[in-house]
Tab-separated table of N, CA, C and O in Angstrom:
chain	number	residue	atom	x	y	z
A	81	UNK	N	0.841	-1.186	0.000
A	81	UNK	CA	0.000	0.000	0.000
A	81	UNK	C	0.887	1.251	0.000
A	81	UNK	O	1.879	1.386	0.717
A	82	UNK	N	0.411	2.183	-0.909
A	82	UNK	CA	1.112	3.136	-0.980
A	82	UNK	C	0.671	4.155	0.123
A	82	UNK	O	-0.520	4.262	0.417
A	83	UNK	N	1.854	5.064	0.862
A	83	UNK	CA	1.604	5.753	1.984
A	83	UNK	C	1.569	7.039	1.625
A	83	UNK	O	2.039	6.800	0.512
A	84	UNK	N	1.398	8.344	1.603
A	84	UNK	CA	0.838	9.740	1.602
A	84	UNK	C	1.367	10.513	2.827
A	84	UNK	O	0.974	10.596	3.991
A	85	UNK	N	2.329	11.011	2.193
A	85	UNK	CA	3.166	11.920	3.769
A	85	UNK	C	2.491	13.599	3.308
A	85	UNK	O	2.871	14.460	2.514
A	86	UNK	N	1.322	13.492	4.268
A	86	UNK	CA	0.537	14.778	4.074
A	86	UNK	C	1.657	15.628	4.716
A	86	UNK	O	1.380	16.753	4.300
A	87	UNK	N	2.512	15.721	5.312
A	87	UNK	CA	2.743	17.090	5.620
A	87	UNK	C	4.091	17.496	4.532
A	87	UNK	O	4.451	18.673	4.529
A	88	UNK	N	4.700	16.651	3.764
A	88	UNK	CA	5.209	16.720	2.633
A	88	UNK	C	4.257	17.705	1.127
A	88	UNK	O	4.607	18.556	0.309
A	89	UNK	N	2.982	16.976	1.428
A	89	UNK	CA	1.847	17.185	0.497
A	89	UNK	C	1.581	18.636	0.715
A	89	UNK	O	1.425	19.371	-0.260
A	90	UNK	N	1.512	19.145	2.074
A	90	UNK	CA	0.691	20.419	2.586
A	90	UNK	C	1.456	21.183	1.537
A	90	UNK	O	1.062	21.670	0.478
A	91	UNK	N	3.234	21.155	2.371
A	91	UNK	CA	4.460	21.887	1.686
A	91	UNK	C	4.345	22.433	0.121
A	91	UNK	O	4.418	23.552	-0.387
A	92	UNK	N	4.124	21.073	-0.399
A	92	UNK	CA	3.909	21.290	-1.831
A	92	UNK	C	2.833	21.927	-2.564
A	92	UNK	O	2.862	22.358	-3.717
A	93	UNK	N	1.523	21.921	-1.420
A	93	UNK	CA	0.496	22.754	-1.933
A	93	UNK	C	1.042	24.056	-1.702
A	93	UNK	O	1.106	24.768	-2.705
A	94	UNK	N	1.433	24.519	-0.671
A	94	UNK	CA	1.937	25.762	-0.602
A	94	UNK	C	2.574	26.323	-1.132
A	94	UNK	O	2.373	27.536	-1.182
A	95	UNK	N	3.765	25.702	-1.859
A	95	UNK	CA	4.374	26.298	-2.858
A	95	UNK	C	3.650	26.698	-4.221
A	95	UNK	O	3.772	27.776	-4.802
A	96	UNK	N	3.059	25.871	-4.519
A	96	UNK	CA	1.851	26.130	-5.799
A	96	UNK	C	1.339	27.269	-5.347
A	96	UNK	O	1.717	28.252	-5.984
A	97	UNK	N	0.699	27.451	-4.575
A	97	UNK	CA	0.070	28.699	-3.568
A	97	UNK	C	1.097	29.898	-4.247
A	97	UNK	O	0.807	30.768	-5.068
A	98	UNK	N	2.560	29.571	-3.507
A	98	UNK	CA	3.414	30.615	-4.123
A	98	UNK	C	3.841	31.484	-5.039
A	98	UNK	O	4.280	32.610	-5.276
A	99	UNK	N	3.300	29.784	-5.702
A	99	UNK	CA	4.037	30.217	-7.464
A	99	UNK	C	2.680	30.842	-8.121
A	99	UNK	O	2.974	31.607	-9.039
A	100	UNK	N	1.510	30.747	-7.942
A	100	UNK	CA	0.029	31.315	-8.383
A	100	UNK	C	0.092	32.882	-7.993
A	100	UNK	O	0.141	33.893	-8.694
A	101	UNK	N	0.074	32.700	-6.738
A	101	UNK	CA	0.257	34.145	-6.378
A	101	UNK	C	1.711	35.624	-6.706
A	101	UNK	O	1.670	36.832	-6.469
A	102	UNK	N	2.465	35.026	-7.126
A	102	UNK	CA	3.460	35.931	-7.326
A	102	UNK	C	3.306	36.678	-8.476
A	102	UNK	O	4.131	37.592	-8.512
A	103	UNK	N	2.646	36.646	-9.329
A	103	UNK	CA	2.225	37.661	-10.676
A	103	UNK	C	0.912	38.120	-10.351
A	103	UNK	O	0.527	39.039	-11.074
A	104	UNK	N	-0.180	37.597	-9.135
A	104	UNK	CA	-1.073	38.495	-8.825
A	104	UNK	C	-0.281	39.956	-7.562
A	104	UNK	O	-0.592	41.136	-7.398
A	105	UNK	N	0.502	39.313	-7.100
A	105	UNK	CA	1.029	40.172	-6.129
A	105	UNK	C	1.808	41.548	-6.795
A	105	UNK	O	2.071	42.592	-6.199
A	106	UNK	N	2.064	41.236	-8.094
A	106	UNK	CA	2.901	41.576	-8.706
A	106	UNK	C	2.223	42.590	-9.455
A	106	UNK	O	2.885	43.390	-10.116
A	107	UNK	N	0.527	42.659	-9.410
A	107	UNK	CA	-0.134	43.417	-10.703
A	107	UNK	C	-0.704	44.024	-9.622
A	107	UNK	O	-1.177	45.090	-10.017
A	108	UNK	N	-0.947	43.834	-8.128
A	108	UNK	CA	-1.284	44.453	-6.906
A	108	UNK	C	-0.681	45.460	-6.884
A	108	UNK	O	-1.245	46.554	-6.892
A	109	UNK	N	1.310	45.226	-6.834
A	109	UNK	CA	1.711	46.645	-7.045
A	109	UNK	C	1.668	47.713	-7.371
A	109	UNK	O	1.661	48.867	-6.943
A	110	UNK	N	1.609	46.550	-9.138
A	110	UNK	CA	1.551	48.239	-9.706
A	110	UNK	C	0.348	48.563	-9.528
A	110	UNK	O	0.362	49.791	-9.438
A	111	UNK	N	-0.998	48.090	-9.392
A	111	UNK	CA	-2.670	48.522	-8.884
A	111	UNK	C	-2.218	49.795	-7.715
A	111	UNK	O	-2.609	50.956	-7.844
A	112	UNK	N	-1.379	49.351	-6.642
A	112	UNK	CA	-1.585	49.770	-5.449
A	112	UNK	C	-0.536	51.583	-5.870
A	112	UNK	O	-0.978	52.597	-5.330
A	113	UNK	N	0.509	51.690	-6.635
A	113	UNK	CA	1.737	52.306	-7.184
A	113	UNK	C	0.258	53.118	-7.826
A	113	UNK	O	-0.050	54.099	-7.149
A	114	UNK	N	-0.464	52.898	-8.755
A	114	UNK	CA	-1.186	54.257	-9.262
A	114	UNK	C	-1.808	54.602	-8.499
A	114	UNK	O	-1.934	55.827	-8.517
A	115	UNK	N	-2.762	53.695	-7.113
A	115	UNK	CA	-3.415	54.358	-6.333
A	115	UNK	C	-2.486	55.587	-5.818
A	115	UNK	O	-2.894	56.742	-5.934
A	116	UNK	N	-1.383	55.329	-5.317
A	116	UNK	CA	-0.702	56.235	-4.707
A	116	UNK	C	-0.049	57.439	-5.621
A	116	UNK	O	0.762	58.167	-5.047
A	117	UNK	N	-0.330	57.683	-6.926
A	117	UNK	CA	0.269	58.603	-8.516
A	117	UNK	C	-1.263	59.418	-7.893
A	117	UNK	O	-1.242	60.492	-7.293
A	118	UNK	N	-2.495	58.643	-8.194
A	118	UNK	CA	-3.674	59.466	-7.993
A	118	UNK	C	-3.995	59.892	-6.498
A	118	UNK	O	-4.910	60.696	-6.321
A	119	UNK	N	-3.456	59.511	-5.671
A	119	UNK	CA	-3.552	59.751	-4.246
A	119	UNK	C	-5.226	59.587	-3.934
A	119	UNK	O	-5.986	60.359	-3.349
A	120	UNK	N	-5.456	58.394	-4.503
A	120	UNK	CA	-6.412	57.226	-4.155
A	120	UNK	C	-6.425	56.368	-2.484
A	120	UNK	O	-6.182	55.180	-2.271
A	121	UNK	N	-6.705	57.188	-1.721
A	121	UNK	CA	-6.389	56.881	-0.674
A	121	UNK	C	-7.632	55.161	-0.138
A	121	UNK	O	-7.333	54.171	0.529
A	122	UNK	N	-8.549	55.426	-0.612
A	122	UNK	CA	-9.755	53.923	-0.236
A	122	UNK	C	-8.670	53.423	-1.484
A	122	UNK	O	-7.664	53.084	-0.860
A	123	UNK	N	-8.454	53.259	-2.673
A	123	UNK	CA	-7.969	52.252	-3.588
A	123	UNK	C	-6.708	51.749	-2.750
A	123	UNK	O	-6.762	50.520	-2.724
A	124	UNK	N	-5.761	52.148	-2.159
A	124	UNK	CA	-5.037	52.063	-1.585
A	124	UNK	C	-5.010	50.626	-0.055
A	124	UNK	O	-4.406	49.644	0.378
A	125	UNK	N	-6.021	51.426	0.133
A	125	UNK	CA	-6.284	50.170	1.590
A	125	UNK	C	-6.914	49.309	1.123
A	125	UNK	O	-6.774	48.226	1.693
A	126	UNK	N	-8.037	49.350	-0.285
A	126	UNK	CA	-8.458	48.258	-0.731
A	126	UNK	C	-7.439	46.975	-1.480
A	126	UNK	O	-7.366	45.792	-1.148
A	127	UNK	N	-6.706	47.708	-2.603
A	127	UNK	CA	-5.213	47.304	-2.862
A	127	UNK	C	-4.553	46.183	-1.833
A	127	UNK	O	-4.362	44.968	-1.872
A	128	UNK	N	-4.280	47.390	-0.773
A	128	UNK	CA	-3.849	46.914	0.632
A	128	UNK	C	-4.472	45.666	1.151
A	128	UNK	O	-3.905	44.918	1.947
A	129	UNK	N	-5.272	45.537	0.826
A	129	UNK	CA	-6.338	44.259	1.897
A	129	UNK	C	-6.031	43.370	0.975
A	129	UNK	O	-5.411	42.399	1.409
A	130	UNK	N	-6.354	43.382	-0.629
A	130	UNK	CA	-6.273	41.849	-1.013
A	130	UNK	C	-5.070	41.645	-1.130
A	130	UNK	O	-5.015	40.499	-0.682
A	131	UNK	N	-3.789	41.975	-1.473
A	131	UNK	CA	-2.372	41.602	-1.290
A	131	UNK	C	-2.228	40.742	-0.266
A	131	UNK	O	-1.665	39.667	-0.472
A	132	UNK	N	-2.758	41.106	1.120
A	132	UNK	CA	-2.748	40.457	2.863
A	132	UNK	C	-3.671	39.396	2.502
A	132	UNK	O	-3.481	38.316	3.062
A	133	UNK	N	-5.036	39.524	1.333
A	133	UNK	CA	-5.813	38.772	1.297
A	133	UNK	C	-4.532	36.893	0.483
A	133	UNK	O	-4.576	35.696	0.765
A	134	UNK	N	-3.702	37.672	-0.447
A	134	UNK	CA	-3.081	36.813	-1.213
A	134	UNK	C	-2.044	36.388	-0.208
A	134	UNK	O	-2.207	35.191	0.029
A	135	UNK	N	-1.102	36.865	0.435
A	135	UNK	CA	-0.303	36.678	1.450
A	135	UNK	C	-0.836	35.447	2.545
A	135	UNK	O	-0.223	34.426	2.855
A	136	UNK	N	-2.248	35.926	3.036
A	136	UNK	CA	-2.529	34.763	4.001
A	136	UNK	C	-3.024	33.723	3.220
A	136	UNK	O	-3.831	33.017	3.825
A	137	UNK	N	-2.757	33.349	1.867
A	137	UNK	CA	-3.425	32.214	1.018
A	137	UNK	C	-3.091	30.714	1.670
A	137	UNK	O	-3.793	29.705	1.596
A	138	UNK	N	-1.969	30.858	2.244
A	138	UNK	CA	-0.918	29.243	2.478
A	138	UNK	C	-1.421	29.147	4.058
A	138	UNK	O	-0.582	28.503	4.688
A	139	UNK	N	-2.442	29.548	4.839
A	139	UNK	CA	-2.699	30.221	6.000
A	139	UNK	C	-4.023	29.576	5.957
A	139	UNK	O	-4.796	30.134	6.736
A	140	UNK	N	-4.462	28.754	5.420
A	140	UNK	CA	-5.771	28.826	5.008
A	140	UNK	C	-6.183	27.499	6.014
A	140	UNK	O	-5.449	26.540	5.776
A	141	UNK	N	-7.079	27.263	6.962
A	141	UNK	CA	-6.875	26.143	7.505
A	141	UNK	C	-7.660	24.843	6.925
A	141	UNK	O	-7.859	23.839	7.609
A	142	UNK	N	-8.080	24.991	5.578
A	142	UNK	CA	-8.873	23.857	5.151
A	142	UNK	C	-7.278	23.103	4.876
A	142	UNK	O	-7.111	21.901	5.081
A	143	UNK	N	-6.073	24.099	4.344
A	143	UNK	CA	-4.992	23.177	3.882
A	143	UNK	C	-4.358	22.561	5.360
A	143	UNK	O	-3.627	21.579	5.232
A	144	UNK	N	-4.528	22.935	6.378
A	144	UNK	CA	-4.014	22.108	7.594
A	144	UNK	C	-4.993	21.259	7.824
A	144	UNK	O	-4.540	20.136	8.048
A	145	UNK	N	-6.051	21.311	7.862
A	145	UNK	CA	-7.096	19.813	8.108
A	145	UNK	C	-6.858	19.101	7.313
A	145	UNK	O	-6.828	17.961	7.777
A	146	UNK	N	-6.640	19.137	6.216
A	146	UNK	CA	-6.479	18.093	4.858
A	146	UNK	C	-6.204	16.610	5.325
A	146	UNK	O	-5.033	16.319	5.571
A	147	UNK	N	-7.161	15.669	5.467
A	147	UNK	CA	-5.806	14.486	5.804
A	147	UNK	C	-6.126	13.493	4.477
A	147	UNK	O	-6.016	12.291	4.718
A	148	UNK	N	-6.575	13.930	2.865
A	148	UNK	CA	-6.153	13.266	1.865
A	148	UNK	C	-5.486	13.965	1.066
A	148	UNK	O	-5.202	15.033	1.610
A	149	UNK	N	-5.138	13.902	0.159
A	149	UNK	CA	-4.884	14.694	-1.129
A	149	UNK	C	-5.713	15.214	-1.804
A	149	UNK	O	-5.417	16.098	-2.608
A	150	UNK	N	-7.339	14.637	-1.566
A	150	UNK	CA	-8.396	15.177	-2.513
A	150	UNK	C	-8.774	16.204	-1.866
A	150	UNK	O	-9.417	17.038	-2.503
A	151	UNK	N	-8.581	16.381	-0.855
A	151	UNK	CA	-9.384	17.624	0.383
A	151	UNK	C	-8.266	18.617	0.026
A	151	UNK	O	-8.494	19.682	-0.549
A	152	UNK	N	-7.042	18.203	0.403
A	152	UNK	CA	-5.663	19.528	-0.160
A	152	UNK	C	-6.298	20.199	-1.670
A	152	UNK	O	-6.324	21.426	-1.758
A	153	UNK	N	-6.749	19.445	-2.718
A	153	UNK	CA	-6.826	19.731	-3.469
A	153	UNK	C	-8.190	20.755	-3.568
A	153	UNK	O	-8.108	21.735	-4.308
A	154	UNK	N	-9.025	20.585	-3.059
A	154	UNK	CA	-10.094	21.238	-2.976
A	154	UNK	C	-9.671	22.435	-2.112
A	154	UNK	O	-10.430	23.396	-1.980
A	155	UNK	N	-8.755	22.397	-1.665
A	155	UNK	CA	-8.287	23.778	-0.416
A	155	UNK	C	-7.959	24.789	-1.272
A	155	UNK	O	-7.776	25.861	-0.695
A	156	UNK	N	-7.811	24.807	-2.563
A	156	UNK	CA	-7.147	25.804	-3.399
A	156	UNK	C	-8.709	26.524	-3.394
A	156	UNK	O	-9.881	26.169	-3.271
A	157	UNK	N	-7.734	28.071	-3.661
A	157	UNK	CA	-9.060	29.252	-3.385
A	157	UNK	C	-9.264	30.023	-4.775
A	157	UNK	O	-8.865	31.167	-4.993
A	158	UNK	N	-9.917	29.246	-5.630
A	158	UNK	CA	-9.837	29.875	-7.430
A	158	UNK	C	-10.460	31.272	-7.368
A	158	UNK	O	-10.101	32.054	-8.248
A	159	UNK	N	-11.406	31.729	-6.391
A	159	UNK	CA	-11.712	33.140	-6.453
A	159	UNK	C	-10.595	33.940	-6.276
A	159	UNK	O	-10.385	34.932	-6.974
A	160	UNK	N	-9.755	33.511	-5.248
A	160	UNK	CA	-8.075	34.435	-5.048
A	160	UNK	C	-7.310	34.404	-5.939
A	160	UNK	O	-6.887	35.287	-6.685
A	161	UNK	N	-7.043	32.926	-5.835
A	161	UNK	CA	-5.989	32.345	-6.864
A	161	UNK	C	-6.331	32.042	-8.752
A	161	UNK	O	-5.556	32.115	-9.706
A	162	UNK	N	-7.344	31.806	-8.711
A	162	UNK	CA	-7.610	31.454	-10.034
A	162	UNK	C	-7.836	29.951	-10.242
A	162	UNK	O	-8.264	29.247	-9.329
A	163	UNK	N	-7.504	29.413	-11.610
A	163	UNK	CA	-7.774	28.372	-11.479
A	163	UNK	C	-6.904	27.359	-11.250
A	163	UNK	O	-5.718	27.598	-11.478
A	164	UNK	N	-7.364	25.727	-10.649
A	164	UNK	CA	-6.057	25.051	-9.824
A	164	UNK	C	-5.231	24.524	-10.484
A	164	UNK	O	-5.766	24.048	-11.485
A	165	UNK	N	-3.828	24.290	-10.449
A	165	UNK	CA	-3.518	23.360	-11.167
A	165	UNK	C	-3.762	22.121	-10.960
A	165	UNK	O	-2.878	21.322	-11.269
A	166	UNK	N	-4.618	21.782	-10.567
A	166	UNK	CA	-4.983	20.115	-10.364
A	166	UNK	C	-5.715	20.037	-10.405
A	166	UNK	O	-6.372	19.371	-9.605
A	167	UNK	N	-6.523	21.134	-12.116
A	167	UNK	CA	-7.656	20.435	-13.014
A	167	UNK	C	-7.006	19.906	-14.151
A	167	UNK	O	-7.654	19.311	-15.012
């Protein structure tokens, strides 16, 4: 029988997590960089919130309950993140 070292598994979801989020974080900037050209002060904290929103993605505790791979897999957040790679 093959064995499943979930906390190996978590790791690896998280990095996916990583790698998804780093070109949204990245278009946050510059989002958040014109708020601050227009001195958009609400665009700014809104900006502000989903970045923290993308940041706490790996934070998420459906990915610490997980105890299969199909539940990890369902932990991905396609409204944040988009879509999973493990369609």
């Amino acid at each position: 029988m093959i064995s499943i070292n979930m906390d190996k598994a978590r790791e690896i979801h998280k990095d996916k997590i990583r790698a998804a989020r780093q070109p949204l974080l990245q278009q946050k900037d510059i989002e958040f960089m014109r708020a601050v050209e227009s001195a958009d002060a609400v665009r700014q904290t809104q900006v502000a919130a989903e970045k923290q929103s993308l940041r706490d993605a790996t934070k998420n505790p459906n990915i610490t309950s997980a105890s299969t791979p199909e539940e990890l897999k369902e932990s991905w957040d396609t409204e944040l993140l988009g879509e999973s790679p493990y369609t």
